[in-house]
Amino acid sequence: MEILNKVLGVDNIYIGIEANKPDAIALMTEKCAGTGFEVVPLEVKYPQGAEKQLILAITGREVPSGGLPMEVGVVVQNVGTAAAVADAVIDGIPLIERNCTVTGSGVTEQKNLRIKVGTPLQHLVDYCGGLNGEPAKLIMGGPMMGMAQLSLDVPATRGTSGLLIFREGDVTLAEEGPCIRCARCVRACPAKLLPTTIAAYTRLDMFDEADEYNALDCIECGCCSFSCPSYIPLVQSLRHAKAAILEKRRKI
Ligand code: SF4
Ligand code: SF4
């Protein structure tokens, strides 16, 4: 944090930690004594750690639609990045490792691991005692924002914060139904978007319209998909829309 402070030259540094981690709050408060850095306990909710939500929770500032945190005078770094900065600047170690949680009903021993970037996911599973039965779903990343994988024969990346393996009984495999206009996805969206509308435009390849509805403000939190009673893969549509809009902008 001292290195980041020197580089950025900011007036205030806050460390947001959800209130259900009192041991972390106590330890960081102790370590920050006399530094001017402030530990801020945060309401426990998802997605509290997302950049724009964190800025709003700590500073009360709202990043405008299509804008960057810099526009409200804020830079957000996650704890892994801060640690990587220290490793690089103090010890000259590049980003070759990260923390990764291997969990779910489909793995024999659930563990938090320190892994090398590039490690095959199968090696992580082997280290955790192997598979526990036939896996029905593999997810690289977290439960809400992770990406489904077809096999364990892929390498961990810098972003592999977790590996989730679920057996059949723990996975919702329901058929997608029609939109019943219940607006649960709208209420759930922390970015104040209309996920159902953007997804409908995306399915018709109407990306300009999806753009007009601010698809690029989607933080891919997955709350819309999670709340949809018709199991419509809304976040997948939003990701598709964002990729198509950005691709189009690159070509202009
Ligand atoms: S994933 Fe869904 S709920 Fe989350 S920001 Fe995007 S549209 Fe909103
Ligand atoms: S939550 Fe699902 S069913 Fe309800 S409005 Fe959104 S897309 Fe339609």
PDB file of C-alpha atoms and ligand atoms in Angstrom:
ATOM      1  CA  MET A   1       0.000   0.000   0.000  1.00  0.00           C
ATOM      2  CA  GLU A   2       2.904   2.344   0.683  1.00  0.00           C
ATOM      3  CA  ILE A   3       4.267   1.663  -2.814  1.00  0.00           C
ATOM      4  CA  LEU A   4       0.868   2.242  -4.410  1.00  0.00           C
ATOM      5  CA  ASN A   5       0.466   5.395  -2.349  1.00  0.00           C
ATOM      6  CA  LYS A   6       3.825   6.710  -3.568  1.00  0.00           C
ATOM      7  CA  VAL A   7       3.051   5.937  -7.221  1.00  0.00           C
ATOM      8  CA  LEU A   8      -0.499   7.276  -7.186  1.00  0.00           C
ATOM      9  CA  GLY A   9      -0.015  10.212  -4.825  1.00  0.00           C
ATOM     10  CA  VAL A  10      -3.510   9.905  -3.409  1.00  0.00           C
ATOM     11  CA  ASP A  11      -4.913  11.694  -0.362  1.00  0.00           C
ATOM     12  CA  ASN A  12      -6.633   8.736   1.280  1.00  0.00           C
ATOM     13  CA  ILE A  13      -6.248   4.964   1.262  1.00  0.00           C
ATOM     14  CA  TYR A  14      -9.125   2.785   2.438  1.00  0.00           C
ATOM     15  CA  ILE A  15      -9.100  -0.951   2.939  1.00  0.00           C
ATOM     16  CA  GLY A  16     -12.596  -2.382   2.615  1.00  0.00           C
ATOM     17  CA  ILE A  17     -13.262  -5.665   4.433  1.00  0.00           C
ATOM     18  CA  GLU A  18     -16.691  -7.244   4.862  1.00  0.00           C
ATOM     19  CA  ALA A  19     -17.927  -7.087   8.451  1.00  0.00           C
ATOM     20  CA  ASN A  20     -18.167 -10.880   8.758  1.00  0.00           C
ATOM     21  CA  LYS A  21     -14.362 -11.094   8.848  1.00  0.00           C
ATOM     22  CA  PRO A  22     -13.655  -9.494  12.257  1.00  0.00           C
ATOM     23  CA  ASP A  23     -10.270 -11.210  12.623  1.00  0.00           C
ATOM     24  CA  ALA A  24      -9.074  -9.692   9.324  1.00  0.00           C
ATOM     25  CA  ILE A  25     -10.476  -6.282  10.288  1.00  0.00           C
ATOM     26  CA  ALA A  26      -8.723  -6.419  13.682  1.00  0.00           C
ATOM     27  CA  LEU A  27      -5.390  -7.528  12.198  1.00  0.00           C
ATOM     28  CA  MET A  28      -5.395  -4.967   9.384  1.00  0.00           C
ATOM     29  CA  THR A  29      -6.446  -2.196  11.787  1.00  0.00           C
ATOM     30  CA  GLU A  30      -3.509  -3.101  14.022  1.00  0.00           C
ATOM     31  CA  LYS A  31      -1.078  -3.208  11.070  1.00  0.00           C
ATOM     32  CA  CYS A  32      -2.326   0.124   9.718  1.00  0.00           C
ATOM     33  CA  ALA A  33      -1.946   1.982  13.028  1.00  0.00           C
ATOM     34  CA  GLY A  34      -0.003   5.176  12.423  1.00  0.00           C
ATOM     35  CA  THR A  35       0.029   4.826   8.604  1.00  0.00           C
ATOM     36  CA  GLY A  36      -3.026   6.945   7.842  1.00  0.00           C
ATOM     37  CA  PHE A  37      -4.595   4.015   6.001  1.00  0.00           C
ATOM     38  CA  GLU A  38      -8.163   3.396   7.121  1.00  0.00           C
ATOM     39  CA  VAL A  39      -9.827   0.006   7.454  1.00  0.00           C
ATOM     40  CA  VAL A  40     -13.536   0.225   6.571  1.00  0.00           C
ATOM     41  CA  PRO A  41     -15.850  -2.629   7.647  1.00  0.00           C
ATOM     42  CA  LEU A  42     -18.428  -3.178   4.894  1.00  0.00           C
ATOM     43  CA  GLU A  43     -21.950  -4.521   4.829  1.00  0.00           C
ATOM     44  CA  VAL A  44     -21.921  -8.204   3.901  1.00  0.00           C
ATOM     45  CA  LYS A  45     -23.574  -8.466   0.519  1.00  0.00           C
ATOM     46  CA  TYR A  46     -22.857  -9.579  -3.013  1.00  0.00           C
ATOM     47  CA  PRO A  47     -21.286  -8.061  -5.120  1.00  0.00           C
ATOM     48  CA  GLN A  48     -19.661  -5.845  -2.493  1.00  0.00           C
ATOM     49  CA  GLY A  49     -16.135  -6.364  -3.856  1.00  0.00           C
ATOM     50  CA  ALA A  50     -16.927  -5.126  -7.378  1.00  0.00           C
ATOM     51  CA  GLU A  51     -15.107  -1.914  -8.203  1.00  0.00           C
ATOM     52  CA  LYS A  52     -18.048   0.444  -8.614  1.00  0.00           C
ATOM     53  CA  GLN A  53     -19.950  -1.022  -5.653  1.00  0.00           C
ATOM     54  CA  LEU A  54     -16.878  -0.703  -3.445  1.00  0.00           C
ATOM     55  CA  ILE A  55     -16.382   2.934  -4.418  1.00  0.00           C
ATOM     56  CA  LEU A  56     -20.020   3.720  -3.638  1.00  0.00           C
ATOM     57  CA  ALA A  57     -19.918   1.867  -0.306  1.00  0.00           C
ATOM     58  CA  ILE A  58     -16.716   3.539   0.916  1.00  0.00           C
ATOM     59  CA  THR A  59     -16.789   7.025  -0.585  1.00  0.00           C
ATOM     60  CA  GLY A  60     -20.442   7.525  -1.497  1.00  0.00           C
ATOM     61  CA  ARG A  61     -19.298   8.445  -5.031  1.00  0.00           C
ATOM     62  CA  GLU A  62     -21.054   6.918  -8.033  1.00  0.00           C
ATOM     63  CA  VAL A  63     -18.993   6.102 -11.124  1.00  0.00           C
ATOM     64  CA  PRO A  64     -21.019   7.409 -14.098  1.00  0.00           C
ATOM     65  CA  SER A  65     -22.377   5.055 -16.741  1.00  0.00           C
ATOM     66  CA  GLY A  66     -19.592   4.139 -19.160  1.00  0.00           C
ATOM     67  CA  GLY A  67     -17.066   5.837 -16.896  1.00  0.00           C
ATOM     68  CA  LEU A  68     -13.984   4.744 -15.014  1.00  0.00           C
ATOM     69  CA  PRO A  69     -13.222   5.062 -11.283  1.00  0.00           C
ATOM     70  CA  MET A  70     -10.668   7.776 -12.156  1.00  0.00           C
ATOM     71  CA  GLU A  71     -13.581  10.033 -13.118  1.00  0.00           C
ATOM     72  CA  VAL A  72     -14.574  10.165  -9.452  1.00  0.00           C
ATOM     73  CA  GLY A  73     -10.955  10.377  -8.315  1.00  0.00           C
ATOM     74  CA  VAL A  74     -10.592   6.766  -7.213  1.00  0.00           C
ATOM     75  CA  VAL A  75      -8.305   3.832  -8.032  1.00  0.00           C
ATOM     76  CA  VAL A  76      -9.265   0.361  -6.775  1.00  0.00           C
ATOM     77  CA  GLN A  77      -6.719  -2.420  -6.329  1.00  0.00           C
ATOM     78  CA  ASN A  78      -7.594  -5.826  -5.032  1.00  0.00           C
ATOM     79  CA  VAL A  79      -5.566  -7.445  -2.296  1.00  0.00           C
ATOM     80  CA  GLY A  80      -3.918  -9.918  -4.678  1.00  0.00           C
ATOM     81  CA  THR A  81      -2.712  -7.077  -6.895  1.00  0.00           C
ATOM     82  CA  ALA A  82      -1.378  -5.158  -3.894  1.00  0.00           C
ATOM     83  CA  ALA A  83       0.558  -8.225  -2.769  1.00  0.00           C
ATOM     84  CA  ALA A  84       1.856  -8.767  -6.319  1.00  0.00           C
ATOM     85  CA  VAL A  85       3.075  -5.153  -6.425  1.00  0.00           C
ATOM     86  CA  ALA A  86       5.014  -5.738  -3.196  1.00  0.00           C
ATOM     87  CA  ASP A  87       6.497  -8.990  -4.542  1.00  0.00           C
ATOM     88  CA  ALA A  88       7.558  -7.280  -7.781  1.00  0.00           C
ATOM     89  CA  VAL A  89       8.953  -4.063  -6.328  1.00  0.00           C
ATOM     90  CA  ILE A  90      10.523  -5.328  -3.102  1.00  0.00           C
ATOM     91  CA  ASP A  91      11.638  -8.833  -4.101  1.00  0.00           C
ATOM     92  CA  GLY A  92      11.711  -8.623  -7.906  1.00  0.00           C
ATOM     93  CA  ILE A  93       9.325 -11.586  -8.206  1.00  0.00           C
ATOM     94  CA  PRO A  94       6.927 -11.403 -11.167  1.00  0.00           C
ATOM     95  CA  LEU A  95       3.345 -12.608 -10.931  1.00  0.00           C
ATOM     96  CA  ILE A  96       3.832 -16.365 -11.121  1.00  0.00           C
ATOM     97  CA  GLU A  97       1.637 -17.525  -8.236  1.00  0.00           C
ATOM     98  CA  ARG A  98      -1.806 -16.865  -6.853  1.00  0.00           C
ATOM     99  CA  ASN A  99      -4.190 -18.112  -4.167  1.00  0.00           C
ATOM    100  CA  CYS A 100      -6.840 -20.529  -5.348  1.00  0.00           C
ATOM    101  CA  THR A 101      -9.727 -22.226  -3.551  1.00  0.00           C
ATOM    102  CA  VAL A 102     -10.527 -25.755  -4.698  1.00  0.00           C
ATOM    103  CA  THR A 103     -13.975 -26.674  -3.426  1.00  0.00           C
ATOM    104  CA  GLY A 104     -17.377 -28.236  -4.144  1.00  0.00           C
ATOM    105  CA  SER A 105     -18.987 -31.610  -3.579  1.00  0.00           C
ATOM    106  CA  GLY A 106     -17.052 -33.153  -6.459  1.00  0.00           C
ATOM    107  CA  VAL A 107     -13.593 -32.865  -4.898  1.00  0.00           C
ATOM    108  CA  THR A 108     -12.365 -35.160  -2.120  1.00  0.00           C
ATOM    109  CA  GLU A 109     -10.561 -32.572   0.068  1.00  0.00           C
ATOM    110  CA  GLN A 110     -11.447 -28.903  -0.153  1.00  0.00           C
ATOM    111  CA  LYS A 111      -8.383 -26.681   0.161  1.00  0.00           C
ATOM    112  CA  ASN A 112      -7.062 -23.166  -0.203  1.00  0.00           C
ATOM    113  CA  LEU A 113      -3.868 -23.433  -2.236  1.00  0.00           C
ATOM    114  CA  ARG A 114      -1.024 -21.232  -3.361  1.00  0.00           C
ATOM    115  CA  ILE A 115      -0.600 -22.283  -7.000  1.00  0.00           C
ATOM    116  CA  LYS A 116       1.735 -21.539  -9.884  1.00  0.00           C
ATOM    117  CA  VAL A 117       0.071 -19.830 -12.854  1.00  0.00           C
ATOM    118  CA  GLY A 118      -0.083 -22.425 -15.631  1.00  0.00           C
ATOM    119  CA  THR A 119      -0.698 -25.426 -13.365  1.00  0.00           C
ATOM    120  CA  PRO A 120      -3.173 -27.808 -15.058  1.00  0.00           C
ATOM    121  CA  LEU A 121      -6.485 -27.886 -13.156  1.00  0.00           C
ATOM    122  CA  GLN A 122      -6.194 -31.678 -13.030  1.00  0.00           C
ATOM    123  CA  HIS A 123      -3.047 -31.298 -10.890  1.00  0.00           C
ATOM    124  CA  LEU A 124      -4.974 -29.172  -8.388  1.00  0.00           C
ATOM    125  CA  VAL A 125      -7.661 -31.837  -8.146  1.00  0.00           C
ATOM    126  CA  ASP A 126      -5.045 -34.579  -7.720  1.00  0.00           C
ATOM    127  CA  TYR A 127      -3.443 -32.568  -4.904  1.00  0.00           C
ATOM    128  CA  CYS A 128      -6.858 -32.353  -3.232  1.00  0.00           C
ATOM    129  CA  GLY A 129      -7.320 -36.118  -3.166  1.00  0.00           C
ATOM    130  CA  GLY A 130      -8.898 -36.450  -6.591  1.00  0.00           C
ATOM    131  CA  LEU A 131     -12.494 -36.308  -7.741  1.00  0.00           C
ATOM    132  CA  ASN A 132     -15.299 -37.365  -5.448  1.00  0.00           C
ATOM    133  CA  GLY A 133     -17.588 -39.121  -7.918  1.00  0.00           C
ATOM    134  CA  GLU A 134     -18.516 -38.052 -11.419  1.00  0.00           C
ATOM    135  CA  PRO A 135     -18.432 -34.251 -11.805  1.00  0.00           C
ATOM    136  CA  ALA A 136     -21.513 -32.610 -13.315  1.00  0.00           C
ATOM    137  CA  LYS A 137     -20.083 -29.099 -13.514  1.00  0.00           C
ATOM    138  CA  LEU A 138     -16.606 -27.550 -13.452  1.00  0.00           C
ATOM    139  CA  ILE A 139     -16.250 -23.828 -12.846  1.00  0.00           C
ATOM    140  CA  MET A 140     -13.005 -21.880 -12.980  1.00  0.00           C
ATOM    141  CA  GLY A 141     -13.355 -18.814 -10.763  1.00  0.00           C
ATOM    142  CA  GLY A 142     -16.017 -18.033  -8.185  1.00  0.00           C
ATOM    143  CA  PRO A 143     -19.546 -19.449  -7.945  1.00  0.00           C
ATOM    144  CA  MET A 144     -21.220 -16.346  -9.398  1.00  0.00           C
ATOM    145  CA  MET A 145     -18.659 -15.019 -11.874  1.00  0.00           C
ATOM    146  CA  GLY A 146     -16.659 -18.108 -12.777  1.00  0.00           C
ATOM    147  CA  MET A 147     -16.572 -19.683 -16.219  1.00  0.00           C
ATOM    148  CA  ALA A 148     -17.811 -23.229 -16.834  1.00  0.00           C
ATOM    149  CA  GLN A 149     -15.113 -25.553 -18.166  1.00  0.00           C
ATOM    150  CA  LEU A 150     -15.446 -28.602 -20.367  1.00  0.00           C
ATOM    151  CA  SER A 151     -12.468 -30.408 -18.872  1.00  0.00           C
ATOM    152  CA  LEU A 152      -9.744 -30.238 -16.227  1.00  0.00           C
ATOM    153  CA  ASP A 153      -7.146 -30.307 -18.966  1.00  0.00           C
ATOM    154  CA  VAL A 154      -6.679 -26.521 -18.962  1.00  0.00           C
ATOM    155  CA  PRO A 155      -4.116 -24.382 -17.133  1.00  0.00           C
ATOM    156  CA  ALA A 156      -4.788 -22.066 -14.203  1.00  0.00           C
ATOM    157  CA  THR A 157      -4.409 -18.413 -15.172  1.00  0.00           C
ATOM    158  CA  ARG A 158      -3.631 -15.279 -13.205  1.00  0.00           C
ATOM    159  CA  GLY A 159      -7.405 -14.975 -12.673  1.00  0.00           C
ATOM    160  CA  THR A 160      -8.034 -18.479 -11.375  1.00  0.00           C
ATOM    161  CA  SER A 161      -9.265 -17.550  -7.909  1.00  0.00           C
ATOM    162  CA  GLY A 162     -11.087 -20.843  -7.506  1.00  0.00           C
ATOM    163  CA  LEU A 163     -11.959 -24.204  -8.968  1.00  0.00           C
ATOM    164  CA  LEU A 164     -15.469 -25.435  -8.190  1.00  0.00           C
ATOM    165  CA  ILE A 165     -16.468 -29.000  -8.898  1.00  0.00           C
ATOM    166  CA  PHE A 166     -20.072 -30.085  -8.356  1.00  0.00           C
ATOM    167  CA  ARG A 167     -21.764 -33.443  -8.547  1.00  0.00           C
ATOM    168  CA  GLU A 168     -25.099 -33.925 -10.257  1.00  0.00           C
ATOM    169  CA  GLY A 169     -27.356 -33.378  -7.244  1.00  0.00           C
ATOM    170  CA  ASP A 170     -25.776 -29.980  -6.563  1.00  0.00           C
ATOM    171  CA  VAL A 171     -26.253 -28.480 -10.012  1.00  0.00           C
ATOM    172  CA  THR A 172     -29.425 -26.929 -11.390  1.00  0.00           C
ATOM    173  CA  LEU A 173     -29.903 -28.484 -14.789  1.00  0.00           C
ATOM    174  CA  ALA A 174     -33.394 -27.073 -15.488  1.00  0.00           C
ATOM    175  CA  GLU A 175     -34.545 -26.260 -19.003  1.00  0.00           C
ATOM    176  CA  GLU A 176     -34.628 -22.595 -19.945  1.00  0.00           C
ATOM    177  CA  GLY A 177     -38.199 -21.227 -19.947  1.00  0.00           C
ATOM    178  CA  PRO A 178     -39.839 -18.095 -21.372  1.00  0.00           C
ATOM    179  CA  CYS A 179     -39.401 -14.689 -19.763  1.00  0.00           C
ATOM    180  CA  ILE A 180     -42.447 -14.074 -17.565  1.00  0.00           C
ATOM    181  CA  ARG A 181     -41.641 -10.349 -17.138  1.00  0.00           C
ATOM    182  CA  CYS A 182     -41.310 -10.697 -13.384  1.00  0.00           C
ATOM    183  CA  ALA A 183     -38.473  -8.111 -13.251  1.00  0.00           C
ATOM    184  CA  ARG A 184     -36.521 -10.050 -10.633  1.00  0.00           C
ATOM    185  CA  CYS A 185     -33.409  -9.664 -12.776  1.00  0.00           C
ATOM    186  CA  VAL A 186     -33.967  -5.900 -12.882  1.00  0.00           C
ATOM    187  CA  ARG A 187     -34.319  -5.673  -9.117  1.00  0.00           C
ATOM    188  CA  ALA A 188     -31.227  -7.841  -8.639  1.00  0.00           C
ATOM    189  CA  CYS A 189     -28.943  -5.871 -10.941  1.00  0.00           C
ATOM    190  CA  PRO A 190     -26.445  -3.763  -8.941  1.00  0.00           C
ATOM    191  CA  ALA A 191     -25.593  -1.795 -12.088  1.00  0.00           C
ATOM    192  CA  LYS A 192     -29.238  -0.712 -12.485  1.00  0.00           C
ATOM    193  CA  LEU A 193     -29.547  -2.297 -15.922  1.00  0.00           C
ATOM    194  CA  LEU A 194     -32.459  -4.057 -17.628  1.00  0.00           C
ATOM    195  CA  PRO A 195     -30.880  -7.501 -18.119  1.00  0.00           C
ATOM    196  CA  THR A 196     -33.951  -9.034 -19.743  1.00  0.00           C
ATOM    197  CA  THR A 197     -34.148  -6.276 -22.363  1.00  0.00           C
ATOM    198  CA  ILE A 198     -30.440  -6.359 -23.168  1.00  0.00           C
ATOM    199  CA  ALA A 199     -30.491 -10.163 -23.385  1.00  0.00           C
ATOM    200  CA  ALA A 200     -33.469 -10.026 -25.777  1.00  0.00           C
ATOM    201  CA  TYR A 201     -31.631  -7.589 -28.071  1.00  0.00           C
ATOM    202  CA  THR A 202     -28.491  -9.710 -27.873  1.00  0.00           C
ATOM    203  CA  ARG A 203     -30.342 -12.811 -28.988  1.00  0.00           C
ATOM    204  CA  LEU A 204     -31.426 -10.874 -32.076  1.00  0.00           C
ATOM    205  CA  ASP A 205     -27.860  -9.629 -32.684  1.00  0.00           C
ATOM    206  CA  MET A 206     -29.156  -6.068 -32.085  1.00  0.00           C
ATOM    207  CA  PHE A 207     -25.978  -4.908 -30.384  1.00  0.00           C
ATOM    208  CA  ASP A 208     -26.466  -1.179 -31.031  1.00  0.00           C
ATOM    209  CA  GLU A 209     -29.699  -1.367 -29.040  1.00  0.00           C
ATOM    210  CA  ALA A 210     -27.969  -3.382 -26.314  1.00  0.00           C
ATOM    211  CA  ASP A 211     -25.324  -0.641 -26.230  1.00  0.00           C
ATOM    212  CA  GLU A 212     -28.021   2.020 -25.857  1.00  0.00           C
ATOM    213  CA  TYR A 213     -29.237   0.130 -22.804  1.00  0.00           C
ATOM    214  CA  ASN A 214     -25.705   0.420 -21.355  1.00  0.00           C
ATOM    215  CA  ALA A 215     -24.705  -3.213 -21.652  1.00  0.00           C
ATOM    216  CA  LEU A 216     -21.080  -2.172 -21.130  1.00  0.00           C
ATOM    217  CA  ASP A 217     -21.914  -1.165 -17.551  1.00  0.00           C
ATOM    218  CA  CYS A 218     -22.577  -4.824 -16.734  1.00  0.00           C
ATOM    219  CA  ILE A 219     -20.060  -6.077 -14.166  1.00  0.00           C
ATOM    220  CA  GLU A 220     -20.895  -9.716 -14.973  1.00  0.00           C
ATOM    221  CA  CYS A 221     -21.863 -10.434 -11.366  1.00  0.00           C
ATOM    222  CA  GLY A 222     -24.415 -13.094 -12.373  1.00  0.00           C
ATOM    223  CA  CYS A 223     -27.154 -11.768 -10.032  1.00  0.00           C
ATOM    224  CA  CYS A 224     -29.640 -11.570 -12.913  1.00  0.00           C
ATOM    225  CA  SER A 225     -29.164 -15.198 -13.959  1.00  0.00           C
ATOM    226  CA  PHE A 226     -29.213 -16.342 -10.340  1.00  0.00           C
ATOM    227  CA  SER A 227     -32.540 -14.625  -9.678  1.00  0.00           C
ATOM    228  CA  CYS A 228     -34.317 -15.628 -12.904  1.00  0.00           C
ATOM    229  CA  PRO A 229     -37.100 -18.185 -12.251  1.00  0.00           C
ATOM    230  CA  SER A 230     -37.033 -19.176 -15.932  1.00  0.00           C
ATOM    231  CA  TYR A 231     -33.328 -20.076 -15.819  1.00  0.00           C
ATOM    232  CA  ILE A 232     -32.559 -17.725 -18.685  1.00  0.00           C
ATOM    233  CA  PRO A 233     -28.758 -17.402 -19.090  1.00  0.00           C
ATOM    234  CA  LEU A 234     -28.833 -13.618 -18.817  1.00  0.00           C
ATOM    235  CA  VAL A 235     -25.228 -13.006 -17.785  1.00  0.00           C
ATOM    236  CA  GLN A 236     -24.017 -15.083 -20.717  1.00  0.00           C
ATOM    237  CA  SER A 237     -26.048 -12.839 -23.051  1.00  0.00           C
ATOM    238  CA  LEU A 238     -24.650  -9.744 -21.386  1.00  0.00           C
ATOM    239  CA  ARG A 239     -21.092 -11.029 -21.833  1.00  0.00           C
ATOM    240  CA  HIS A 240     -21.832 -11.741 -25.485  1.00  0.00           C
ATOM    241  CA  ALA A 241     -23.295  -8.256 -25.956  1.00  0.00           C
ATOM    242  CA  LYS A 242     -20.273  -6.587 -24.327  1.00  0.00           C
ATOM    243  CA  ALA A 243     -17.824  -8.528 -26.482  1.00  0.00           C
ATOM    244  CA  ALA A 244     -19.764  -7.679 -29.664  1.00  0.00           C
ATOM    245  CA  ILE A 245     -20.059  -3.980 -28.784  1.00  0.00           C
ATOM    246  CA  LEU A 246     -16.358  -3.677 -27.959  1.00  0.00           C
ATOM    247  CA  GLU A 247     -15.407  -5.538 -31.135  1.00  0.00           C
ATOM    248  CA  LYS A 248     -17.521  -3.148 -33.175  1.00  0.00           C
ATOM    249  CA  ARG A 249     -15.992  -0.112 -31.463  1.00  0.00           C
ATOM    250  CA  ARG A 250     -12.502  -1.424 -32.166  1.00  0.00           C
ATOM    251  CA  LYS A 251     -13.288  -1.596 -35.869  1.00  0.00           C
ATOM    252  CA  ILE A 252     -14.629   1.961 -36.089  1.00  0.00           C
TER     253      ILE A 252
HETATM  254  S1  SF4 B   1     -24.517  -9.718 -14.631  1.00  0.00           S
HETATM  255 FE1  SF4 B   1     -26.679  -9.208 -14.668  1.00  0.00          FE
HETATM  256  S2  SF4 B   1     -27.108  -8.396 -12.618  1.00  0.00           S
HETATM  257 FE2  SF4 B   1     -24.869  -8.357 -12.852  1.00  0.00          FE
HETATM  258  S3  SF4 B   1     -24.426  -6.295 -13.626  1.00  0.00           S
HETATM  259 FE3  SF4 B   1     -24.667  -7.629 -15.429  1.00  0.00          FE
HETATM  260  S4  SF4 B   1     -26.817  -7.390 -15.999  1.00  0.00           S
HETATM  261 FE4  SF4 B   1     -26.625  -6.629 -13.906  1.00  0.00          FE
HETATM  262  S1  SF4 B   2     -35.933 -12.596 -14.052  1.00  0.00           S
HETATM  263 FE1  SF4 B   2     -36.108 -13.913 -15.885  1.00  0.00          FE
HETATM  264  S2  SF4 B   2     -38.278 -14.187 -16.171  1.00  0.00           S
HETATM  265 FE2  SF4 B   2     -38.051 -12.455 -14.767  1.00  0.00          FE
HETATM  266  S3  SF4 B   2     -38.022 -10.625 -16.106  1.00  0.00           S
HETATM  267 FE3  SF4 B   2     -35.904 -11.249 -15.836  1.00  0.00          FE
HETATM  268  S4  SF4 B   2     -35.480 -12.583 -17.605  1.00  0.00           S
HETATM  269 FE4  SF4 B   2     -37.710 -12.449 -17.421  1.00  0.00          FE
END
